[in-house]
Short mmCIF file of C-alpha atoms in Angstrom, two decimals:
data_model
loop_
_atom_site.label_atom_id
_atom_site.label_comp_id
_atom_site.label_asym_id
_atom_site.label_seq_id
_atom_site.Cartn_x
_atom_site.Cartn_y
_atom_site.Cartn_z
CA MET A 780 -7.64 -11.72 7.72
CA ASN A 781 -5.77 -10.05 4.86
CA THR A 782 -2.55 -11.74 3.77
CA PHE A 783 -1.06 -9.03 1.60
CA GLU A 784 2.63 -9.28 0.78
CA ILE A 785 4.78 -6.24 -0.01
CA LYS A 786 7.82 -6.65 -2.23
CA LYS A 787 10.39 -4.07 -3.27
CA LEU A 788 10.41 -3.67 -7.04
CA THR A 789 13.34 -5.39 -8.73
CA PRO A 790 13.87 -6.17 -12.43
CA ASP A 791 12.79 -9.78 -11.89
CA LEU A 792 9.34 -8.49 -10.82
CA SER A 793 8.83 -6.55 -14.05
CA LYS A 794 6.22 -9.04 -15.30
CA ASP A 795 4.12 -8.41 -12.18
CA TYR A 796 4.65 -4.66 -12.49
CA PHE A 797 3.34 -4.49 -16.04
CA ASP A 798 0.58 -7.01 -15.36
CA PHE A 799 -0.69 -4.65 -12.67
CA PHE A 800 -0.59 -1.53 -14.83
CA ASP A 801 -1.94 -3.24 -17.96
CA ASN A 802 -4.80 -5.15 -16.36
CA ARG A 803 -5.89 -3.79 -12.97
CA ALA A 804 -4.56 -0.38 -12.02
CA PHE A 805 -7.02 1.69 -14.08
CA SER A 806 -10.01 -0.64 -14.42
CA ASP A 807 -12.19 2.10 -12.89
CA GLY A 808 -11.67 4.42 -15.86
CA SER A 809 -9.02 6.59 -14.19
CA PRO A 810 -8.05 9.64 -16.28
CA PHE A 811 -4.40 8.70 -15.80
CA ALA A 812 -4.59 5.57 -17.94
CA PRO A 813 -2.35 4.56 -19.58
CA CYS A 814 0.42 5.11 -17.08
CA TYR A 815 3.48 3.15 -16.06
CA CYS A 816 4.61 5.59 -13.36
CA ASN A 817 7.82 6.59 -15.14
CA ALA A 818 7.25 10.31 -15.83
CA PHE A 819 8.54 11.42 -12.43
CA ASN A 820 11.99 10.08 -13.33
CA LEU A 821 12.13 11.50 -16.86
CA SER A 822 13.69 14.83 -17.76
CA LYS A 823 11.77 16.94 -20.28
CA GLU A 824 14.44 16.19 -22.88
CA ARG A 825 14.13 12.46 -22.27
CA MET A 826 10.34 12.72 -22.44
CA LYS A 827 10.69 14.37 -25.83
CA VAL A 828 12.82 11.55 -27.17
CA GLU A 829 11.28 8.51 -25.46
CA LEU A 830 7.62 9.54 -25.37
CA TYR A 831 6.63 12.28 -27.81
CA GLN A 832 8.94 11.40 -30.71
CA LYS A 833 8.26 7.68 -30.34
CA THR A 834 4.50 8.31 -30.26
CA GLU A 835 4.73 10.13 -33.59
CA GLU A 836 6.95 7.40 -35.00
CA TYR A 837 4.45 4.72 -33.97
CA GLY A 838 1.40 6.45 -35.49
CA ASN A 839 0.50 9.34 -33.18
CA ASN A 840 -2.61 7.81 -31.60
CA PHE A 841 -3.64 6.38 -28.23
CA GLU A 842 -2.07 2.98 -28.84
CA SER A 843 1.21 4.54 -30.02
CA TRP A 844 1.28 6.74 -26.90
CA LYS A 845 0.73 3.69 -24.71
CA ARG A 846 3.45 1.76 -26.55
CA ALA A 847 5.97 4.58 -26.11
CA LEU A 848 5.17 4.89 -22.40
CA ARG A 849 5.43 1.16 -21.84
CA GLU A 850 8.71 0.74 -23.73
CA SER A 851 10.24 3.60 -21.76
CA ALA A 852 9.06 2.06 -18.49
CA GLU A 853 10.38 -1.37 -19.49
CA ARG A 854 13.86 0.09 -19.92
CA MET A 855 13.62 1.98 -16.65
CA VAL A 856 12.45 -1.00 -14.58
CA ALA A 857 15.21 -3.15 -16.07
CA ALA A 858 17.78 -0.49 -15.18
CA GLY A 859 16.42 0.02 -11.65
CA GLU A 860 15.47 3.64 -12.33
CA ILE A 861 11.87 3.15 -11.25
CA GLN A 862 11.85 2.14 -7.58
CA GLY A 863 9.09 1.34 -5.16
CA TYR A 864 6.92 -1.47 -3.84
CA LEU A 865 4.35 -3.88 -5.24
CA VAL A 866 1.58 -5.38 -3.11
CA PHE A 867 0.50 -8.94 -3.78
CA ASP A 868 -2.60 -10.88 -2.84
CA LYS A 869 -2.07 -14.62 -3.33
CA GLY A 870 0.59 -13.93 -5.93
CA LEU A 871 -1.39 -11.30 -7.86
CA SER A 872 -0.03 -7.75 -7.97
CA VAL A 873 -2.79 -5.43 -6.70
CA GLY A 874 -1.03 -2.26 -5.56
CA TRP A 875 1.97 -0.04 -6.14
CA CYS A 876 3.90 2.75 -4.42
CA ASN A 877 6.58 4.76 -6.24
CA ALA A 878 9.29 5.71 -3.72
CA ASN A 879 12.85 6.76 -4.45
CA ASP A 880 15.65 9.08 -3.41
CA ARG A 881 14.31 12.59 -4.02
CA LEU A 882 17.29 13.39 -6.21
CA ASN A 883 16.14 10.76 -8.71
CA TYR A 884 12.92 12.65 -9.54
CA TYR A 885 12.58 15.54 -11.98
CA ARG A 886 9.12 16.47 -10.71
CA THR A 887 6.68 15.63 -7.92
CA GLY A 888 3.02 16.18 -7.15
CA GLU A 889 0.26 16.70 -9.70
CA PHE A 890 1.07 17.53 -13.34
CA ASP A 891 -0.18 16.93 -16.88
CA LEU A 892 2.03 14.46 -18.70
CA HIS A 893 1.28 16.14 -22.03
CA THR A 894 2.45 19.53 -20.74
CA PRO A 895 4.85 18.69 -17.89
CA PRO A 896 6.50 21.43 -15.83
CA GLU A 897 10.14 22.26 -16.22
CA ASP A 898 12.62 19.92 -14.57
CA GLN A 899 12.61 20.76 -10.89
CA ALA A 900 15.55 20.70 -8.51
CA PRO A 901 14.51 19.44 -5.07
CA THR A 902 14.22 21.89 -2.20
CA ASN A 903 15.39 21.10 1.34
CA CYS A 904 17.53 18.25 0.04
CA SER A 905 21.27 18.79 -0.12
CA GLY A 906 22.48 15.37 -1.22
CA PRO A 907 21.73 11.70 -1.97
CA GLY A 908 20.52 9.41 0.79
CA GLN A 909 18.85 12.24 2.70
CA VAL A 910 15.19 12.37 1.57
CA LYS A 911 13.13 9.39 0.47
CA ALA A 912 10.24 10.69 -1.65
CA ILE A 913 6.85 9.10 -2.29
CA VAL A 914 5.24 10.30 -5.52
CA CYS A 915 2.47 7.81 -6.26
CA PHE A 916 0.11 5.20 -4.87
CA GLU A 917 -2.06 3.10 -7.17
CA ILE A 918 -4.37 0.41 -5.81
CA THR A 919 -6.62 -1.93 -7.77
CA PRO A 920 -10.15 -0.47 -7.37
CA GLU A 921 -11.67 -3.48 -5.59
CA TYR A 922 -8.77 -3.49 -3.11
CA ARG A 923 -9.15 0.12 -2.03
CA GLY A 924 -10.32 0.84 1.50
CA LYS A 925 -8.40 -2.14 2.91
CA GLY A 926 -5.50 -0.14 4.34
CA ILE A 927 -3.03 -1.08 1.61
CA ALA A 928 -1.73 2.46 1.07
CA SER A 929 -1.09 2.82 4.80
CA MET A 930 0.76 -0.50 4.80
CA LEU A 931 2.91 0.71 1.94
CA LEU A 932 3.59 4.01 3.66
CA GLN A 933 4.71 2.22 6.80
CA ARG A 934 7.02 -0.05 4.78
CA VAL A 935 8.58 2.91 2.95
CA CYS A 936 9.29 4.66 6.25
CA GLU A 937 10.73 1.54 7.87
CA ASP A 938 13.04 0.81 4.94
CA ALA A 939 14.06 4.44 4.55
CA LYS A 940 15.10 4.59 8.19
CA ALA A 941 17.04 1.33 7.88
CA GLU A 942 18.76 2.72 4.77
CA GLY A 943 19.89 5.81 6.66
CA PHE A 944 17.54 8.42 5.19
CA LYS A 945 16.75 11.37 7.44
CA TYR A 946 13.28 12.13 6.06
CA VAL A 947 10.41 10.69 4.08
CA GLU A 948 8.62 13.24 1.92
CA ALA A 949 5.22 13.15 0.16
CA TYR A 950 3.13 15.46 -2.01
CA PRO A 951 -0.64 15.15 -1.40
CA ALA A 952 -2.87 17.25 -3.65
CA LYS A 953 -4.65 20.18 -2.01
CA ASP A 954 -7.94 18.97 -3.47
CA GLY A 955 -7.09 15.34 -2.80
CA GLY A 956 -10.72 14.27 -2.85
CA ASN A 957 -10.63 14.57 -6.63
CA LEU A 958 -10.42 11.06 -8.13
CA GLY A 959 -7.86 12.14 -10.70
CA LYS A 960 -5.42 13.27 -7.99
CA ALA A 961 -5.91 10.44 -5.51
CA PHE A 962 -2.59 8.93 -6.59
CA THR A 963 -0.70 11.40 -4.41
CA GLY A 964 -2.26 9.92 -1.26
CA PRO A 965 -4.61 11.70 1.16
CA ILE A 966 -3.33 14.30 3.61
CA TYR A 967 -4.95 12.57 6.59
CA MET A 968 -3.02 9.35 5.91
CA TYR A 969 0.27 11.21 6.14
CA GLU A 970 -0.81 13.17 9.22
CA LYS A 971 -1.75 9.92 10.94
CA ALA A 972 1.73 8.56 10.13
CA GLY A 973 3.47 11.58 11.67
CA PHE A 974 4.05 13.75 8.59
CA GLU A 975 3.85 17.56 8.75
CA VAL A 976 3.38 20.20 6.05
CA VAL A 977 6.71 21.91 5.37
CA GLU A 978 5.98 23.68 2.09
CA GLN A 979 3.11 24.54 -0.26
CA ALA A 980 3.05 24.50 -4.05
CA ASP A 981 0.18 25.64 -6.27
CA GLN A 982 -1.43 22.21 -6.52
CA PHE A 983 -0.08 20.25 -3.56
CA TYR A 984 1.51 20.25 -0.12
CA VAL A 985 5.00 19.03 0.67
CA MET A 986 4.82 16.88 3.79
CA ARG A 987 7.70 15.35 5.71
CA LYS A 988 8.35 12.85 8.45
CA LYS A 989 11.62 13.01 10.32
CA LEU A 990 13.15 9.58 10.80
CA SER A 991 16.15 10.41 12.94
CA GLU A 992 17.12 13.06 15.44
CA SER A 993 20.69 13.15 14.13
#
């Protein structure tokens, strides 16, 4: 029987957050390594300052890029800007879901971090506390296929409803079978959880689950 524990990310869990991303998240050679799941919350101007300029300052190579990404994420976790849930197995962080108020994201779905799209205003979201958005799942390779993403999705929906959100929104890639885009979560997982397609972008679907009839 699995004994996974889900914890909401708080600054005091930053060590576990970075341990996961540094040591387990991309051990299968994912094309998204290195990543600390902060780009969704960064404006293009902030990316320029915190990522691109810092990368050049640090030497303009892979390690300098990773350092800039990590330092930016460290500040964001400490400030509570990055929100979501970590999954633990016997005290070891093995999974992650990035979930936040939709108004706190500058972009959703699939994009290239080196050439990100323009900052995007959310559609179908008129104010804070209305739409909880899920932009990423990352599971340690050897823990995949154990239902962890579904557990995380259920927890996000439960907490969002308790917090008074009206909807939970997600952005699965249209070609979600591609390994590089698996982080958005598969369409069938959302359908099984009661989500419906409400909009289509070039690369992904916008899916929603209504939490309240009010």
